[in-house]
Amino acid sequence: DREEVYVRSIDGQRPAVQMSLDGGEHPMWRRDSRELFYLSPTDEIVAVDMVSIARTGSPGVRKSLFRVVLNDIIREQQPPFAVAPDGQKFLLNVPSPPEPLTFIQLPGR
């Protein structure tokens, strides 16, 4: 069962509208509500233009902003990203790179 992102008017007078196309989670609004951001199943941050939804009932253009390897440890409980109020900067919870491994082979073994 795949998670999707929907929006619905606060008064509940209109039906919910699906924002994500192929799955999505952890939606976050830009402070002025002109964009909605969510995380796709392929770890892409997607932006949805929300300017026309009040007029047309449909979301505007969906745009994949970037793809990043995120920290899966907290992903189920909390969003692995945050967005600045203006939608121009993101804070990402990424895993620490592993320490390099050194392989030493002793002669004759």
JSON list of C-alpha atoms in Angstrom, two decimals:
[
{"chain": "A", "resi": 1, "resn": "ASP", "atom": "CA", "xyz": [0.00, 0.00, 0.00]},
{"chain": "A", "resi": 2, "resn": "ARG", "atom": "CA", "xyz": [1.56, 3.26, -1.16]},
{"chain": "A", "resi": 3, "resn": "GLU", "atom": "CA", "xyz": [1.33, 6.57, 0.70]},
{"chain": "A", "resi": 4, "resn": "GLU", "atom": "CA", "xyz": [0.13, 9.61, -1.26]},
{"chain": "A", "resi": 5, "resn": "VAL", "atom": "CA", "xyz": [-0.12, 13.33, -0.47]},
{"chain": "A", "resi": 6, "resn": "TYR", "atom": "CA", "xyz": [-3.54, 15.02, -0.55]},
{"chain": "A", "resi": 7, "resn": "VAL", "atom": "CA", "xyz": [-4.83, 18.49, 0.34]},
{"chain": "A", "resi": 8, "resn": "ARG", "atom": "CA", "xyz": [-8.34, 19.41, 1.40]},
{"chain": "A", "resi": 9, "resn": "SER", "atom": "CA", "xyz": [-9.99, 22.72, 2.21]},
{"chain": "A", "resi": 10, "resn": "ILE", "atom": "CA", "xyz": [-10.26, 23.48, 5.91]},
{"chain": "A", "resi": 11, "resn": "ASP", "atom": "CA", "xyz": [-14.03, 23.80, 5.73]},
{"chain": "A", "resi": 12, "resn": "GLY", "atom": "CA", "xyz": [-14.31, 20.34, 4.13]},
{"chain": "A", "resi": 13, "resn": "GLN", "atom": "CA", "xyz": [-16.68, 21.62, 1.44]},
{"chain": "A", "resi": 14, "resn": "ARG", "atom": "CA", "xyz": [-14.55, 20.30, -1.42]},
{"chain": "A", "resi": 15, "resn": "PRO", "atom": "CA", "xyz": [-13.11, 16.81, -1.87]},
{"chain": "A", "resi": 16, "resn": "ALA", "atom": "CA", "xyz": [-9.44, 16.11, -1.18]},
{"chain": "A", "resi": 17, "resn": "VAL", "atom": "CA", "xyz": [-7.12, 16.60, -4.16]},
{"chain": "A", "resi": 18, "resn": "GLN", "atom": "CA", "xyz": [-4.17, 14.28, -4.73]},
{"chain": "A", "resi": 19, "resn": "MET", "atom": "CA", "xyz": [-0.86, 16.16, -4.98]},
{"chain": "A", "resi": 20, "resn": "SER", "atom": "CA", "xyz": [1.59, 13.27, -5.48]},
{"chain": "A", "resi": 21, "resn": "LEU", "atom": "CA", "xyz": [1.56, 11.17, -8.63]},
{"chain": "A", "resi": 22, "resn": "ASP", "atom": "CA", "xyz": [3.58, 8.07, -7.78]},
{"chain": "A", "resi": 23, "resn": "GLY", "atom": "CA", "xyz": [3.59, 8.10, -3.99]},
{"chain": "A", "resi": 24, "resn": "GLY", "atom": "CA", "xyz": [4.70, 10.71, -1.51]},
{"chain": "A", "resi": 25, "resn": "GLU", "atom": "CA", "xyz": [5.13, 11.48, 2.16]},
{"chain": "A", "resi": 26, "resn": "HIS", "atom": "CA", "xyz": [6.09, 14.23, 4.60]},
{"chain": "A", "resi": 27, "resn": "PRO", "atom": "CA", "xyz": [4.32, 17.18, 2.93]},
{"chain": "A", "resi": 28, "resn": "MET", "atom": "CA", "xyz": [5.44, 20.67, 3.98]},
{"chain": "A", "resi": 29, "resn": "TRP", "atom": "CA", "xyz": [4.04, 24.04, 3.00]},
{"chain": "A", "resi": 30, "resn": "ARG", "atom": "CA", "xyz": [5.94, 27.12, 2.01]},
{"chain": "A", "resi": 31, "resn": "ARG", "atom": "CA", "xyz": [4.93, 29.81, 4.51]},
{"chain": "A", "resi": 32, "resn": "ASP", "atom": "CA", "xyz": [2.79, 31.72, 1.98]},
{"chain": "A", "resi": 33, "resn": "SER", "atom": "CA", "xyz": [1.09, 28.46, 0.81]},
{"chain": "A", "resi": 34, "resn": "ARG", "atom": "CA", "xyz": [2.15, 29.05, -2.80]},
{"chain": "A", "resi": 35, "resn": "GLU", "atom": "CA", "xyz": [4.05, 25.74, -2.90]},
{"chain": "A", "resi": 36, "resn": "LEU", "atom": "CA", "xyz": [3.76, 22.35, -1.28]},
{"chain": "A", "resi": 37, "resn": "PHE", "atom": "CA", "xyz": [6.84, 20.14, -0.95]},
{"chain": "A", "resi": 38, "resn": "TYR", "atom": "CA", "xyz": [6.92, 16.40, -0.35]},
{"chain": "A", "resi": 39, "resn": "LEU", "atom": "CA", "xyz": [9.31, 13.47, -0.47]},
{"chain": "A", "resi": 40, "resn": "SER", "atom": "CA", "xyz": [8.83, 10.97, -3.30]},
{"chain": "A", "resi": 41, "resn": "PRO", "atom": "CA", "xyz": [9.47, 7.21, -2.91]},
{"chain": "A", "resi": 42, "resn": "THR", "atom": "CA", "xyz": [12.69, 7.70, -4.91]},
{"chain": "A", "resi": 43, "resn": "ASP", "atom": "CA", "xyz": [13.99, 10.30, -2.40]},
{"chain": "A", "resi": 44, "resn": "GLU", "atom": "CA", "xyz": [13.28, 13.29, -4.58]},
{"chain": "A", "resi": 45, "resn": "ILE", "atom": "CA", "xyz": [12.04, 16.54, -3.07]},
{"chain": "A", "resi": 46, "resn": "VAL", "atom": "CA", "xyz": [9.06, 17.54, -5.21]},
{"chain": "A", "resi": 47, "resn": "ALA", "atom": "CA", "xyz": [7.50, 21.02, -5.34]},
{"chain": "A", "resi": 48, "resn": "VAL", "atom": "CA", "xyz": [3.86, 21.52, -6.35]},
{"chain": "A", "resi": 49, "resn": "ASP", "atom": "CA", "xyz": [2.68, 24.93, -7.50]},
{"chain": "A", "resi": 50, "resn": "MET", "atom": "CA", "xyz": [-0.41, 25.69, -5.40]},
{"chain": "A", "resi": 51, "resn": "VAL", "atom": "CA", "xyz": [-1.31, 29.13, -6.81]},
{"chain": "A", "resi": 52, "resn": "SER", "atom": "CA", "xyz": [-4.13, 27.91, -9.06]},
{"chain": "A", "resi": 53, "resn": "ILE", "atom": "CA", "xyz": [-5.73, 25.29, -6.81]},
{"chain": "A", "resi": 54, "resn": "ALA", "atom": "CA", "xyz": [-8.25, 27.69, -5.22]},
{"chain": "A", "resi": 55, "resn": "ARG", "atom": "CA", "xyz": [-9.39, 28.82, -8.68]},
{"chain": "A", "resi": 56, "resn": "THR", "atom": "CA", "xyz": [-9.27, 25.56, -10.65]},
{"chain": "A", "resi": 57, "resn": "GLY", "atom": "CA", "xyz": [-9.39, 22.85, -7.97]},
{"chain": "A", "resi": 58, "resn": "SER", "atom": "CA", "xyz": [-6.27, 21.27, -9.47]},
{"chain": "A", "resi": 59, "resn": "PRO", "atom": "CA", "xyz": [-2.63, 21.59, -8.47]},
{"chain": "A", "resi": 60, "resn": "GLY", "atom": "CA", "xyz": [-0.22, 23.37, -10.77]},
{"chain": "A", "resi": 61, "resn": "VAL", "atom": "CA", "xyz": [3.05, 22.02, -12.10]},
{"chain": "A", "resi": 62, "resn": "ARG", "atom": "CA", "xyz": [4.86, 19.35, -10.08]},
{"chain": "A", "resi": 63, "resn": "LYS", "atom": "CA", "xyz": [8.61, 19.74, -10.27]},
{"chain": "A", "resi": 64, "resn": "SER", "atom": "CA", "xyz": [11.30, 17.43, -8.93]},
{"chain": "A", "resi": 65, "resn": "LEU", "atom": "CA", "xyz": [13.82, 19.75, -7.27]},
{"chain": "A", "resi": 66, "resn": "PHE", "atom": "CA", "xyz": [16.61, 17.33, -6.38]},
{"chain": "A", "resi": 67, "resn": "ARG", "atom": "CA", "xyz": [17.34, 13.79, -5.27]},
{"chain": "A", "resi": 68, "resn": "VAL", "atom": "CA", "xyz": [19.31, 13.02, -2.14]},
{"chain": "A", "resi": 69, "resn": "VAL", "atom": "CA", "xyz": [20.21, 10.04, 0.03]},
{"chain": "A", "resi": 70, "resn": "LEU", "atom": "CA", "xyz": [18.36, 10.66, 3.29]},
{"chain": "A", "resi": 71, "resn": "ASN", "atom": "CA", "xyz": [18.67, 9.20, 6.75]},
{"chain": "A", "resi": 72, "resn": "ASP", "atom": "CA", "xyz": [16.19, 6.30, 6.80]},
{"chain": "A", "resi": 73, "resn": "ILE", "atom": "CA", "xyz": [16.53, 5.75, 10.55]},
{"chain": "A", "resi": 74, "resn": "ILE", "atom": "CA", "xyz": [14.04, 8.49, 11.42]},
{"chain": "A", "resi": 75, "resn": "ARG", "atom": "CA", "xyz": [12.09, 8.60, 8.15]},
{"chain": "A", "resi": 76, "resn": "GLU", "atom": "CA", "xyz": [9.10, 6.62, 9.45]},
{"chain": "A", "resi": 77, "resn": "GLN", "atom": "CA", "xyz": [8.60, 8.85, 12.51]},
{"chain": "A", "resi": 78, "resn": "GLN", "atom": "CA", "xyz": [9.72, 12.30, 11.36]},
{"chain": "A", "resi": 79, "resn": "PRO", "atom": "CA", "xyz": [10.35, 14.12, 8.09]},
{"chain": "A", "resi": 80, "resn": "PRO", "atom": "CA", "xyz": [14.00, 13.79, 6.99]},
{"chain": "A", "resi": 81, "resn": "PHE", "atom": "CA", "xyz": [13.91, 17.35, 5.60]},
{"chain": "A", "resi": 82, "resn": "ALA", "atom": "CA", "xyz": [12.70, 20.84, 6.45]},
{"chain": "A", "resi": 83, "resn": "VAL", "atom": "CA", "xyz": [12.02, 23.80, 4.19]},
{"chain": "A", "resi": 84, "resn": "ALA", "atom": "CA", "xyz": [12.75, 27.49, 4.79]},
{"chain": "A", "resi": 85, "resn": "PRO", "atom": "CA", "xyz": [9.69, 29.80, 4.93]},
{"chain": "A", "resi": 86, "resn": "ASP", "atom": "CA", "xyz": [10.45, 31.18, 1.45]},
{"chain": "A", "resi": 87, "resn": "GLY", "atom": "CA", "xyz": [10.92, 27.69, -0.06]},
{"chain": "A", "resi": 88, "resn": "GLN", "atom": "CA", "xyz": [14.44, 28.51, -1.26]},
{"chain": "A", "resi": 89, "resn": "LYS", "atom": "CA", "xyz": [16.52, 26.48, 1.21]},
{"chain": "A", "resi": 90, "resn": "PHE", "atom": "CA", "xyz": [16.26, 22.98, 2.63]},
{"chain": "A", "resi": 91, "resn": "LEU", "atom": "CA", "xyz": [17.70, 21.32, 5.69]},
{"chain": "A", "resi": 92, "resn": "LEU", "atom": "CA", "xyz": [18.37, 17.62, 5.05]},
{"chain": "A", "resi": 93, "resn": "ASN", "atom": "CA", "xyz": [19.01, 14.81, 7.51]},
{"chain": "A", "resi": 94, "resn": "VAL", "atom": "CA", "xyz": [21.57, 12.78, 5.59]},
{"chain": "A", "resi": 95, "resn": "PRO", "atom": "CA", "xyz": [23.55, 9.80, 6.87]},
{"chain": "A", "resi": 96, "resn": "SER", "atom": "CA", "xyz": [27.17, 10.33, 7.86]},
{"chain": "A", "resi": 97, "resn": "PRO", "atom": "CA", "xyz": [29.60, 8.92, 5.32]},
{"chain": "A", "resi": 98, "resn": "PRO", "atom": "CA", "xyz": [31.16, 5.65, 6.52]},
{"chain": "A", "resi": 99, "resn": "GLU", "atom": "CA", "xyz": [34.76, 5.57, 7.61]},
{"chain": "A", "resi": 100, "resn": "PRO", "atom": "CA", "xyz": [37.06, 4.19, 4.90]},
{"chain": "A", "resi": 101, "resn": "LEU", "atom": "CA", "xyz": [38.07, 0.57, 5.36]},
{"chain": "A", "resi": 102, "resn": "THR", "atom": "CA", "xyz": [41.68, -0.54, 5.03]},
{"chain": "A", "resi": 103, "resn": "PHE", "atom": "CA", "xyz": [42.36, -4.14, 4.11]},
{"chain": "A", "resi": 104, "resn": "ILE", "atom": "CA", "xyz": [45.73, -5.52, 5.19]},
{"chain": "A", "resi": 105, "resn": "GLN", "atom": "CA", "xyz": [46.85, -8.90, 3.94]},
{"chain": "A", "resi": 106, "resn": "LEU", "atom": "CA", "xyz": [49.82, -10.46, 5.68]},
{"chain": "A", "resi": 107, "resn": "PRO", "atom": "CA", "xyz": [52.30, -12.36, 3.46]},
{"chain": "A", "resi": 108, "resn": "GLY", "atom": "CA", "xyz": [52.01, -16.13, 3.46]},
{"chain": "A", "resi": 109, "resn": "ARG", "atom": "CA", "xyz": [48.47, -16.25, 4.80]}
]
